[in-house]
GROMACS .gro file of N, CA and C in nm:
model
  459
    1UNK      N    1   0.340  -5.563 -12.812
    1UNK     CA    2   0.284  -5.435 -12.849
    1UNK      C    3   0.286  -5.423 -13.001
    2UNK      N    4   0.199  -5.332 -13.041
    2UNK     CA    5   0.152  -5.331 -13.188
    2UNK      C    6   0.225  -5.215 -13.248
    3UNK      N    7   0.302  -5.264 -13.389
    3UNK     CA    8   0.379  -5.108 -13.399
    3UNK      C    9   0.289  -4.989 -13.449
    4UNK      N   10   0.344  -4.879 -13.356
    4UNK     CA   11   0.286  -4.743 -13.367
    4UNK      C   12   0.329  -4.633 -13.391
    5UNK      N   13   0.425  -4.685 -13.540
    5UNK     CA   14   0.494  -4.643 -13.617
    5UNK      C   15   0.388  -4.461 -13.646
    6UNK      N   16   0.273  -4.509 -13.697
    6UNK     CA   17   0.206  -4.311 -13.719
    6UNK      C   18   0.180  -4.246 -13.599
    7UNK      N   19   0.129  -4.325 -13.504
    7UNK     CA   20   0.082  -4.256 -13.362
    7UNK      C   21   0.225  -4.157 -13.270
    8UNK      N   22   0.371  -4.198 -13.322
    8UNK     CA   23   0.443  -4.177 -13.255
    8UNK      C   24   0.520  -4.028 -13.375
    9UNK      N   25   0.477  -4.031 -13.476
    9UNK     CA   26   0.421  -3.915 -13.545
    9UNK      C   27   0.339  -3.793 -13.504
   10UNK      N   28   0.200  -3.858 -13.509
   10UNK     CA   29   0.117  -3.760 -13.468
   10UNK      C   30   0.122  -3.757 -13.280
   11UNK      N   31   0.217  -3.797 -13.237
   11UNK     CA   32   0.224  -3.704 -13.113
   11UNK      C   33   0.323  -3.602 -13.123
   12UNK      N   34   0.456  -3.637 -13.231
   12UNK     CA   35   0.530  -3.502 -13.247
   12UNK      C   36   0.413  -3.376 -13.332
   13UNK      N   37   0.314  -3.454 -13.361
   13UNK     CA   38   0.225  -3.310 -13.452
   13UNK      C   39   0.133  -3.220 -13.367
   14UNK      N   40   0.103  -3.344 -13.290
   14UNK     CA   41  -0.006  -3.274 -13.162
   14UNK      C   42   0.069  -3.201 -13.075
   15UNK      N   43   0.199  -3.227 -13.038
   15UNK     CA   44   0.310  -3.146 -12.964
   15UNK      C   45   0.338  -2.997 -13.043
   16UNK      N   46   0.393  -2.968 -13.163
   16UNK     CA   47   0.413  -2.882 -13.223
   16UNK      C   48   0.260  -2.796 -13.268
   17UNK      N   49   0.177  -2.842 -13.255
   17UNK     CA   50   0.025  -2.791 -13.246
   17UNK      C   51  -0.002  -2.689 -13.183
   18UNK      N   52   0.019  -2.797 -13.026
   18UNK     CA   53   0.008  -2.729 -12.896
   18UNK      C   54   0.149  -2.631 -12.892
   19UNK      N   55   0.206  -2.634 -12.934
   19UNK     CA   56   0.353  -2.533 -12.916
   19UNK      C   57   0.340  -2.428 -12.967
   20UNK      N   58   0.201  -2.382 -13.083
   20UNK     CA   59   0.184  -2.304 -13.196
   20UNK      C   60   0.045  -2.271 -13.100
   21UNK      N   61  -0.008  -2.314 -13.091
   21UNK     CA   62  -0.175  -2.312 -13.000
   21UNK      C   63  -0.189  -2.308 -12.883
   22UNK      N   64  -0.086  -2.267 -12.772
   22UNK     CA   65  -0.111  -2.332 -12.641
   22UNK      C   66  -0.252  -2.266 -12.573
   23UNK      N   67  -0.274  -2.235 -12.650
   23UNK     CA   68  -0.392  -2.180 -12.539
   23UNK      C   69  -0.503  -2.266 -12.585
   24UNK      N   70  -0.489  -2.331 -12.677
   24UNK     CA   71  -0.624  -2.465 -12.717
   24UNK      C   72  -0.601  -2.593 -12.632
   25UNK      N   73  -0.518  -2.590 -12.586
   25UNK     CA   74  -0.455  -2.762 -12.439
   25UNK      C   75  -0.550  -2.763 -12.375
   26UNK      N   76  -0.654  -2.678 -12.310
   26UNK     CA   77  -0.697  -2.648 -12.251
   26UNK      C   78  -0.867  -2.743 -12.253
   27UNK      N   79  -0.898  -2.763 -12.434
   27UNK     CA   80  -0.978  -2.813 -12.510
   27UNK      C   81  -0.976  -2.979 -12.521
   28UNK      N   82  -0.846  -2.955 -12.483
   28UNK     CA   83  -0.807  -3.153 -12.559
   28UNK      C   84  -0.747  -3.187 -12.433
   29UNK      N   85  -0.755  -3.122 -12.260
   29UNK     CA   86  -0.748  -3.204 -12.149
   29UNK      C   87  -0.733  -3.331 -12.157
   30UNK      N   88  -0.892  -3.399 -12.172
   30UNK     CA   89  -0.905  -3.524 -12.143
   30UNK      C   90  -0.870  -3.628 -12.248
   31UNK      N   91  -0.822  -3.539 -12.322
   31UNK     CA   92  -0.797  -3.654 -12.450
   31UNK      C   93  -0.652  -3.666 -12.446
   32UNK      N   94  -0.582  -3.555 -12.338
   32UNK     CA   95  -0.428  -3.572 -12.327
   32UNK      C   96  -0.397  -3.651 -12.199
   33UNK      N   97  -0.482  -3.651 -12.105
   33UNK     CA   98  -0.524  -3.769 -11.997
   33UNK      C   99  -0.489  -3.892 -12.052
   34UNK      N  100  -0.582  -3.891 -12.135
   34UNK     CA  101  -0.596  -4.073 -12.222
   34UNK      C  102  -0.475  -4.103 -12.293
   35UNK      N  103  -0.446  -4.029 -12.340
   35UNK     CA  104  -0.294  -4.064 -12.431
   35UNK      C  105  -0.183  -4.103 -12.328
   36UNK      N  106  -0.206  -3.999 -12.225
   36UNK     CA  107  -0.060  -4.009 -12.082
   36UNK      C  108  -0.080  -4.169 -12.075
   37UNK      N  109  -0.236  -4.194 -12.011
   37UNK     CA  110  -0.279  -4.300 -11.975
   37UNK      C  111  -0.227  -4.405 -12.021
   38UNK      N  112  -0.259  -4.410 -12.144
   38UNK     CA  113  -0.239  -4.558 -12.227
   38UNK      C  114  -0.097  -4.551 -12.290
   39UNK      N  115  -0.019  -4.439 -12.246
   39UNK     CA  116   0.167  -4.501 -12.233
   39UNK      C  117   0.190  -4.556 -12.150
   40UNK      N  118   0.122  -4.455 -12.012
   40UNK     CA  119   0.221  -4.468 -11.883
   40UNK      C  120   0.188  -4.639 -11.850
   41UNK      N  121   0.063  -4.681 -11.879
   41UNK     CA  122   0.120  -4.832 -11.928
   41UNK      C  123   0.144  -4.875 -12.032
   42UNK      N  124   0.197  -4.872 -12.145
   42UNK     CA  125   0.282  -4.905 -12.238
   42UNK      C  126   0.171  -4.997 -12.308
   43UNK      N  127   0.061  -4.954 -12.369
   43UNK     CA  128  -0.070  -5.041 -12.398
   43UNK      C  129  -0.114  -4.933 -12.500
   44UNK      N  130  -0.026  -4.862 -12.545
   44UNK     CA  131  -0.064  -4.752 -12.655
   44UNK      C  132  -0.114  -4.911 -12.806
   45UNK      N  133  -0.218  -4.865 -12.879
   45UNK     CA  134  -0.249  -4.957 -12.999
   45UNK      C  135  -0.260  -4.850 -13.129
   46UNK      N  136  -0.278  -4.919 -13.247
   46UNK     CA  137  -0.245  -4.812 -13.349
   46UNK      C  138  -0.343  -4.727 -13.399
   47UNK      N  139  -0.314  -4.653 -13.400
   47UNK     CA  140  -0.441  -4.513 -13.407
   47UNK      C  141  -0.502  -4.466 -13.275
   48UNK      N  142  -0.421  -4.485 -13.147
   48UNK     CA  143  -0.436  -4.388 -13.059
   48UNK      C  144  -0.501  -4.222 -13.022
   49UNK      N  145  -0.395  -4.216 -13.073
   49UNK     CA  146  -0.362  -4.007 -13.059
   49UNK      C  147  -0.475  -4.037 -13.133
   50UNK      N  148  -0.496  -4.052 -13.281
   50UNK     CA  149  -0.578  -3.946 -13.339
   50UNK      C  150  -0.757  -3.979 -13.273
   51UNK      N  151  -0.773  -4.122 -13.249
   51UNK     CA  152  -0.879  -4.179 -13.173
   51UNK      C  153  -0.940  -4.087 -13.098
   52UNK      N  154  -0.813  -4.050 -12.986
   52UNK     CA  155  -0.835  -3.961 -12.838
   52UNK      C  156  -0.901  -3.803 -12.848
   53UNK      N  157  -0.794  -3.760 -12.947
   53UNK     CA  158  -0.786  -3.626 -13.041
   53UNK      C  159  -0.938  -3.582 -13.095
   54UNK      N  160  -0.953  -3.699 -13.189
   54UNK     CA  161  -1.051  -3.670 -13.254
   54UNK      C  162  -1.214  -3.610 -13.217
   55UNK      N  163  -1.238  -3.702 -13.062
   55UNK     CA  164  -1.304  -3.642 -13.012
   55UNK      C  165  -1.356  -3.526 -12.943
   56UNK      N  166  -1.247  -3.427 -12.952
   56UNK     CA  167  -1.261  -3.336 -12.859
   56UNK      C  168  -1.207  -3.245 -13.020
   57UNK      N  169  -1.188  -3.258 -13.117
   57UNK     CA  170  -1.184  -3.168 -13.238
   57UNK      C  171  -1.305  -3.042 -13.260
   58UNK      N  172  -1.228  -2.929 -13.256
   58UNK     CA  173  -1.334  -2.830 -13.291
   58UNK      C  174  -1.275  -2.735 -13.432
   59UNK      N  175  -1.436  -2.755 -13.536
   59UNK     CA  176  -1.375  -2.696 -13.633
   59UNK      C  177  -1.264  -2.611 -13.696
   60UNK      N  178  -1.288  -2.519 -13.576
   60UNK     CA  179  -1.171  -2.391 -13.574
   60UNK      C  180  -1.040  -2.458 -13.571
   61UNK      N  181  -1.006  -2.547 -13.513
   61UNK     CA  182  -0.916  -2.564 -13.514
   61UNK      C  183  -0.809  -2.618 -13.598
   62UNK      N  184  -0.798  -2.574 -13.732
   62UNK     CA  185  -0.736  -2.598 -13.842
   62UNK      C  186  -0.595  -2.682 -13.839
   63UNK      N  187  -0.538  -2.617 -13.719
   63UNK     CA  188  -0.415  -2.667 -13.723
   63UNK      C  189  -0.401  -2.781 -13.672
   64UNK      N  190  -0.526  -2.848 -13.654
   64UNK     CA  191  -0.531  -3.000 -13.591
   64UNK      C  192  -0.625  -3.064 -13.686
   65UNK      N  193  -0.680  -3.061 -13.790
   65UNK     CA  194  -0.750  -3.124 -13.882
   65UNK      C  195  -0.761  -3.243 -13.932
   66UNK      N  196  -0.584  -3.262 -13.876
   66UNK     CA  197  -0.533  -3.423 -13.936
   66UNK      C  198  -0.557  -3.512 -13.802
   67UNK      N  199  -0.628  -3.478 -13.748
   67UNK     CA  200  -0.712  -3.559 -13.656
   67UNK      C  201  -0.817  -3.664 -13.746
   68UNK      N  202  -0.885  -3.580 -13.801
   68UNK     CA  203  -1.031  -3.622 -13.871
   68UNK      C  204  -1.013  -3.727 -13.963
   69UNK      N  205  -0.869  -3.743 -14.027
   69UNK     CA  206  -0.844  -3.812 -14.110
   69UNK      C  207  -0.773  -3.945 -14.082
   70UNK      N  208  -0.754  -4.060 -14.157
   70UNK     CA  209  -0.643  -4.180 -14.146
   70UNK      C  210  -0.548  -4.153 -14.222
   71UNK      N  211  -0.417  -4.181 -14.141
   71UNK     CA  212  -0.284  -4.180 -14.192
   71UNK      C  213  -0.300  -4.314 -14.285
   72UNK      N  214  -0.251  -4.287 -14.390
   72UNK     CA  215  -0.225  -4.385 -14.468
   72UNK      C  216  -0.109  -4.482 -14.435
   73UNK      N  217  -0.116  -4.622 -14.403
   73UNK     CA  218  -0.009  -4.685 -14.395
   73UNK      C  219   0.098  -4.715 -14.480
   74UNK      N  220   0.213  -4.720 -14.435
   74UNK     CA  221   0.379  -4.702 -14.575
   74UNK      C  222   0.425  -4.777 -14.524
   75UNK      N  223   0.368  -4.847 -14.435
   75UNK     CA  224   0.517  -5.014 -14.463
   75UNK      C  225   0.575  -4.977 -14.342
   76UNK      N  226   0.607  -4.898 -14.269
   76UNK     CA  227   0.678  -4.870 -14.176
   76UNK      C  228   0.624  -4.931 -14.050
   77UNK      N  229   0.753  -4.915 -13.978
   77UNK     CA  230   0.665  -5.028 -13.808
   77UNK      C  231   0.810  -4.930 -13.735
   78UNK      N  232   0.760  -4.915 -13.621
   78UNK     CA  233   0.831  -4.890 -13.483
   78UNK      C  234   0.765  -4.917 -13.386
   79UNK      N  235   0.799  -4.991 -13.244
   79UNK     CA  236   0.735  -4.977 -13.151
   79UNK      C  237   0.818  -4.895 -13.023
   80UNK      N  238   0.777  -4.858 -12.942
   80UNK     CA  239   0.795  -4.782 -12.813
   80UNK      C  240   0.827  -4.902 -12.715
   81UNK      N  241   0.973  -4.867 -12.617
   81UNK     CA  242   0.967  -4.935 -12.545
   81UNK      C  243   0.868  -4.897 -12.418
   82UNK      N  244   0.871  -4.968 -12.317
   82UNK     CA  245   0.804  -4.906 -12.194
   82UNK      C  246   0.868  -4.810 -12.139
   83UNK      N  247   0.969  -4.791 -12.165
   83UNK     CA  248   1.062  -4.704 -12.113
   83UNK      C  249   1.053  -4.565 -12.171
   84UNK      N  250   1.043  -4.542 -12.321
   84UNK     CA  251   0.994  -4.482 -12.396
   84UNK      C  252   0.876  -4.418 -12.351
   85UNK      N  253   0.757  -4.525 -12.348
   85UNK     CA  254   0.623  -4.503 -12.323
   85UNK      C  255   0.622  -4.388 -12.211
   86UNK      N  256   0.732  -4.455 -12.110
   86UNK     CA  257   0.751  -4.392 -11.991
   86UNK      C  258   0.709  -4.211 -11.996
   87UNK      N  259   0.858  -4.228 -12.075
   87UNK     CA  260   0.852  -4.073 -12.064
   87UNK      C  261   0.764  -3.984 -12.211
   88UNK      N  262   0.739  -4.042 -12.287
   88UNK     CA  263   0.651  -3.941 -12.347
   88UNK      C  264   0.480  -3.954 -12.241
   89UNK      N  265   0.441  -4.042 -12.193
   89UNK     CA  266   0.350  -3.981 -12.126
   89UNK      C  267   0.329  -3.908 -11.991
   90UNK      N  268   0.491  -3.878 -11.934
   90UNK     CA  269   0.513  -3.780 -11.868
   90UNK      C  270   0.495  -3.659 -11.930
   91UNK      N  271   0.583  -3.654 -12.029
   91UNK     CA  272   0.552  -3.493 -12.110
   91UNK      C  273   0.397  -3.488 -12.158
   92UNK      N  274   0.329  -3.570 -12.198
   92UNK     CA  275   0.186  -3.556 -12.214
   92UNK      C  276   0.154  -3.505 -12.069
   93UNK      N  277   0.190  -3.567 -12.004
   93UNK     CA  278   0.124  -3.520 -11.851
   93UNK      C  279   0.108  -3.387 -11.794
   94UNK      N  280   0.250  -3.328 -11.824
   94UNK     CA  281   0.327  -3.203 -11.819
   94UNK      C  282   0.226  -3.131 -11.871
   95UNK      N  283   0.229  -3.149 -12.005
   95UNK     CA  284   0.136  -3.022 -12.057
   95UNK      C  285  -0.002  -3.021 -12.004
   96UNK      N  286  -0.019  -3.151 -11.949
   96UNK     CA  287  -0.175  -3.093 -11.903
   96UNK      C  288  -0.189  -3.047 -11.792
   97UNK      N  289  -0.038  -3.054 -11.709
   97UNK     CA  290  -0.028  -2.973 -11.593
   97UNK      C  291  -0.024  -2.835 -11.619
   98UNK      N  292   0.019  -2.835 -11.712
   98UNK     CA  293   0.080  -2.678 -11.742
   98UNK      C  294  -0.057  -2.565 -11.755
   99UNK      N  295  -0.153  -2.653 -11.799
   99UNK     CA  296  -0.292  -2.571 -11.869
   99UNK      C  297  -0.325  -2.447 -11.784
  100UNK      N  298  -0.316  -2.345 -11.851
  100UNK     CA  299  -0.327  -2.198 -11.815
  100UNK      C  300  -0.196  -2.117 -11.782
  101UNK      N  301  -0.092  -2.147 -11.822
  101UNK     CA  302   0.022  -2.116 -11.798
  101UNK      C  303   0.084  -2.180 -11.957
  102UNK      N  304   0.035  -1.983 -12.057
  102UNK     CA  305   0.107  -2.001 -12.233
  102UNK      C  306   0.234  -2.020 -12.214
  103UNK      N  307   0.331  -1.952 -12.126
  103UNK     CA  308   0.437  -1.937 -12.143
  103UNK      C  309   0.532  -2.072 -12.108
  104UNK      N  310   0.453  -2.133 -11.993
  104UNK     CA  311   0.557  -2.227 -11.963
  104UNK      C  312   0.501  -2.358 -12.071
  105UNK      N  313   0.340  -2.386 -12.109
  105UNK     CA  314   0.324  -2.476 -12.261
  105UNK      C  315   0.414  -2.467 -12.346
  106UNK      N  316   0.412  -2.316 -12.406
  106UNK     CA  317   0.537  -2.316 -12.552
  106UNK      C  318   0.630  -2.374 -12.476
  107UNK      N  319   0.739  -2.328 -12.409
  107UNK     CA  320   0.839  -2.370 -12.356
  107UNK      C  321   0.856  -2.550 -12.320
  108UNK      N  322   0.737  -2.584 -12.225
  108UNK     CA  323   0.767  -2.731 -12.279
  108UNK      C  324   0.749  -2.779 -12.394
  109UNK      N  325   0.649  -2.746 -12.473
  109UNK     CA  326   0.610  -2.793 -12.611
  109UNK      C  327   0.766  -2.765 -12.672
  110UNK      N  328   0.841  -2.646 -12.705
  110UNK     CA  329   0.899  -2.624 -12.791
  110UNK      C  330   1.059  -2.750 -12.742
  111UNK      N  331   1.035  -2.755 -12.616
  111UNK     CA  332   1.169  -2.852 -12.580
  111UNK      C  333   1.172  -2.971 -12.608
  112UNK      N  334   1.030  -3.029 -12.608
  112UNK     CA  335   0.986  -3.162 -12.637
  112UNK      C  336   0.972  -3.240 -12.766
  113UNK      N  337   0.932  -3.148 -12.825
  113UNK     CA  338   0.860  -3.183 -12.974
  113UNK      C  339   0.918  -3.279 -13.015
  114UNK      N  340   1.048  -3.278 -13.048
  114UNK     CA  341   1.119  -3.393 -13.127
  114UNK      C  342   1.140  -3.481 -13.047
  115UNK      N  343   1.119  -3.527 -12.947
  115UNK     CA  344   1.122  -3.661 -12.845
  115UNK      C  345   1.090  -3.732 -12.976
  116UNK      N  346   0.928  -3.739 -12.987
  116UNK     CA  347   0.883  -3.911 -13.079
  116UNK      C  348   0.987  -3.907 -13.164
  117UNK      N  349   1.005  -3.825 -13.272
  117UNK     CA  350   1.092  -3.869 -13.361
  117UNK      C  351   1.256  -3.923 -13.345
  118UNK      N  352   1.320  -3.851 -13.213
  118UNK     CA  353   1.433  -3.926 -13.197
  118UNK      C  354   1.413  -4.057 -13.129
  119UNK      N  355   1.324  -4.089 -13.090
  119UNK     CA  356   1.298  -4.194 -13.013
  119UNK      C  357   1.263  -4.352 -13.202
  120UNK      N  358   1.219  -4.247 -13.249
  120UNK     CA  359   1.138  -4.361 -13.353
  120UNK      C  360   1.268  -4.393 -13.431
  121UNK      N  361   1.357  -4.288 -13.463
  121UNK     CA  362   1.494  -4.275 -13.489
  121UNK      C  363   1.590  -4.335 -13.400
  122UNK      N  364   1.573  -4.343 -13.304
  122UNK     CA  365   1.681  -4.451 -13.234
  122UNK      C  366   1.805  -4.345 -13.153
  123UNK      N  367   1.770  -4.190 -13.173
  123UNK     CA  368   1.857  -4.097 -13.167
  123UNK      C  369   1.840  -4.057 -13.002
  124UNK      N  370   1.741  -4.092 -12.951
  124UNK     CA  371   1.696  -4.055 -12.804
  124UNK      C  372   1.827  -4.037 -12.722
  125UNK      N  373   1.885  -3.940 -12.723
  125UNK     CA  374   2.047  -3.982 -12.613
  125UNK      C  375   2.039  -3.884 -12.512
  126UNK      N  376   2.056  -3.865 -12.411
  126UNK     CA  377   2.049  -3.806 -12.256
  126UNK      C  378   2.094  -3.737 -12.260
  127UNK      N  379   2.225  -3.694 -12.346
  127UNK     CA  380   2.313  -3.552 -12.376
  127UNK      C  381   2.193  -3.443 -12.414
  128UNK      N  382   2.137  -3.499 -12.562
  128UNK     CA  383   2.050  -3.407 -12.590
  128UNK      C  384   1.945  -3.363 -12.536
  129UNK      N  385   1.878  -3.511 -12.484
  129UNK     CA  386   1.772  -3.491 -12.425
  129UNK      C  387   1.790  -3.336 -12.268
  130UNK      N  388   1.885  -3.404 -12.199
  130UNK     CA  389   1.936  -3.314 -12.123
  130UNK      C  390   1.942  -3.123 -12.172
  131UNK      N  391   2.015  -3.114 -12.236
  131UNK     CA  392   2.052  -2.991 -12.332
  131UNK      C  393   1.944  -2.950 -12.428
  132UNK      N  394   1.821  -3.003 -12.441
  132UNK     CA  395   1.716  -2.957 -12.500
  132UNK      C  396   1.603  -2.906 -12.376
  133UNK      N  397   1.599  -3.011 -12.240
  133UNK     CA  398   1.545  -2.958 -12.163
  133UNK      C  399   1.579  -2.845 -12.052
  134UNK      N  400   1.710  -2.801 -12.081
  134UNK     CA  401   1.739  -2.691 -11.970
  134UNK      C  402   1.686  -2.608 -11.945
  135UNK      N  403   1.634  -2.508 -12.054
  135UNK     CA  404   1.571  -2.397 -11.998
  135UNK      C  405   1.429  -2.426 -11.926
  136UNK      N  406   1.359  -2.520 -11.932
  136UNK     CA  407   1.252  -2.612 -11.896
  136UNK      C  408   1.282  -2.605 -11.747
  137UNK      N  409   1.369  -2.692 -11.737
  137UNK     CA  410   1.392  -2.734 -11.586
  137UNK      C  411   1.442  -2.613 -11.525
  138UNK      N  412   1.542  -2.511 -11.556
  138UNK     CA  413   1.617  -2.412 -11.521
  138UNK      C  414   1.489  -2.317 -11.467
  139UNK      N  415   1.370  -2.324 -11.527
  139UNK     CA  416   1.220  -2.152 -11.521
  139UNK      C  417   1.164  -2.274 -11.476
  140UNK      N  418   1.096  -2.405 -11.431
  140UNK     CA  419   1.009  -2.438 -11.371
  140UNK      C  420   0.985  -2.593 -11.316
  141UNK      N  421   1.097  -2.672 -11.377
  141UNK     CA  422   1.105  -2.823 -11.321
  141UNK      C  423   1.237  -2.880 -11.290
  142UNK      N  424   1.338  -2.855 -11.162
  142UNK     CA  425   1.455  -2.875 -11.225
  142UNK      C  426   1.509  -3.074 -11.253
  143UNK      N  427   1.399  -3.119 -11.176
  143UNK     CA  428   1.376  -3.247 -11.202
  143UNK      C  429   1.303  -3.353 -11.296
  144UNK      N  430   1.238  -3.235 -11.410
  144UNK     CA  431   1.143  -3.286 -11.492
  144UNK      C  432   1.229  -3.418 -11.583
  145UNK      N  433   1.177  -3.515 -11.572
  145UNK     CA  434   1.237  -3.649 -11.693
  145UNK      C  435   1.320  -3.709 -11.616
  146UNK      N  436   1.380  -3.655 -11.535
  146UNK     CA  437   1.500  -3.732 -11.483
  146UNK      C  438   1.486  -3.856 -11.421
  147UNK      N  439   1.374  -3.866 -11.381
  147UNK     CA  440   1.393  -4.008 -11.319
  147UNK      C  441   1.341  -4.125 -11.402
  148UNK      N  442   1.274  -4.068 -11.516
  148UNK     CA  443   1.265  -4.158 -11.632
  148UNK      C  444   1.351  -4.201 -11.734
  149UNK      N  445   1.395  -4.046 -11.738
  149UNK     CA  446   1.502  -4.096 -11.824
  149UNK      C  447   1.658  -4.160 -11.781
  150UNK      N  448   1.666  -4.192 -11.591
  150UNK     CA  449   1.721  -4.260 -11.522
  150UNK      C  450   1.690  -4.403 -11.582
  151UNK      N  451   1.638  -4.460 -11.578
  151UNK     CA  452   1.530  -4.579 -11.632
  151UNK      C  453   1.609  -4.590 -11.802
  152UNK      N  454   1.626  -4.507 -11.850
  152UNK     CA  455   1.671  -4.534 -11.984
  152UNK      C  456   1.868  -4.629 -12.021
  153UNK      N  457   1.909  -4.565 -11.901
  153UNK     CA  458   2.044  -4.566 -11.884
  153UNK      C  459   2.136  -4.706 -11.876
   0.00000   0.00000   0.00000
């Protein structure tokens, strides 16, 4: 696999987007399809997200702009394990389950967000992960991640 050191970026941006916007998820469906897609087999390549994103971009939507553009490359490399892959394209999944339901989006969005980055960080640990998703699971999944992040262990 190819490192996807920015893509694993701009899914914490597209996450915090949608956490600020949930009522625009609704717009970028199929482009959150494709992203689930090409984790849940672990075949993500570099410049993904914004690829997927980009197409379904509507002016208005300011707070996603950095779609339109290329991340400049800095030398940096991370790749995603499959395991990894696993579960961020569950939570991609999630939210597109969620579509039409603001309250329970923010709520996953706001529990999730920092997944990529602890993951790109090496910080991914089950304590937190656990203790970031409670109120999540507690109002509407009490099984959400768990069996992926079983898989991590």
């Amino acid at each position: 696999m190819e490192s996807i050191y920015n893509d694993i970026f701009d899914i914490h941006s597209m996450i915090v987007c949608f956490r600020v916007l949930p009522e625009r998820v609704g717009a970028y469906l199929p482009a959150l399809r494709e992203i689930s897609d090409k984790l849940a087999k672990a075949s993500p390549s570099e410049g993904f997200v914004r690829s997927a994103l980009r197409g379904y971009f509507d002016k208005n939507d300011d707070i996603l702009s950095w779609v339109c553009g290329d991340k400049p490359d800095d030398g940096r490399r991370a790749e995603l394990s499959g395991e990894y892959c696993a579960v961020l394209s569950r939570v991609i999944s999630e939210m597109a389950e969620c579509h039409g339901d603001r309250g329970r989006e923010y709520l996953l969005c706001d529990c999730v967000h920092n997944f990529p980055l602890m993951m790109a960080d090496g910080e991914f640990q089950h304590k937190s992960v656990d203790d970031m998703l409670r109120d999540y699971r507690r109002k509407y999944d009490k099984d959400f991640l768990k069996n992926e992040m079983s898989k991590l262990r």
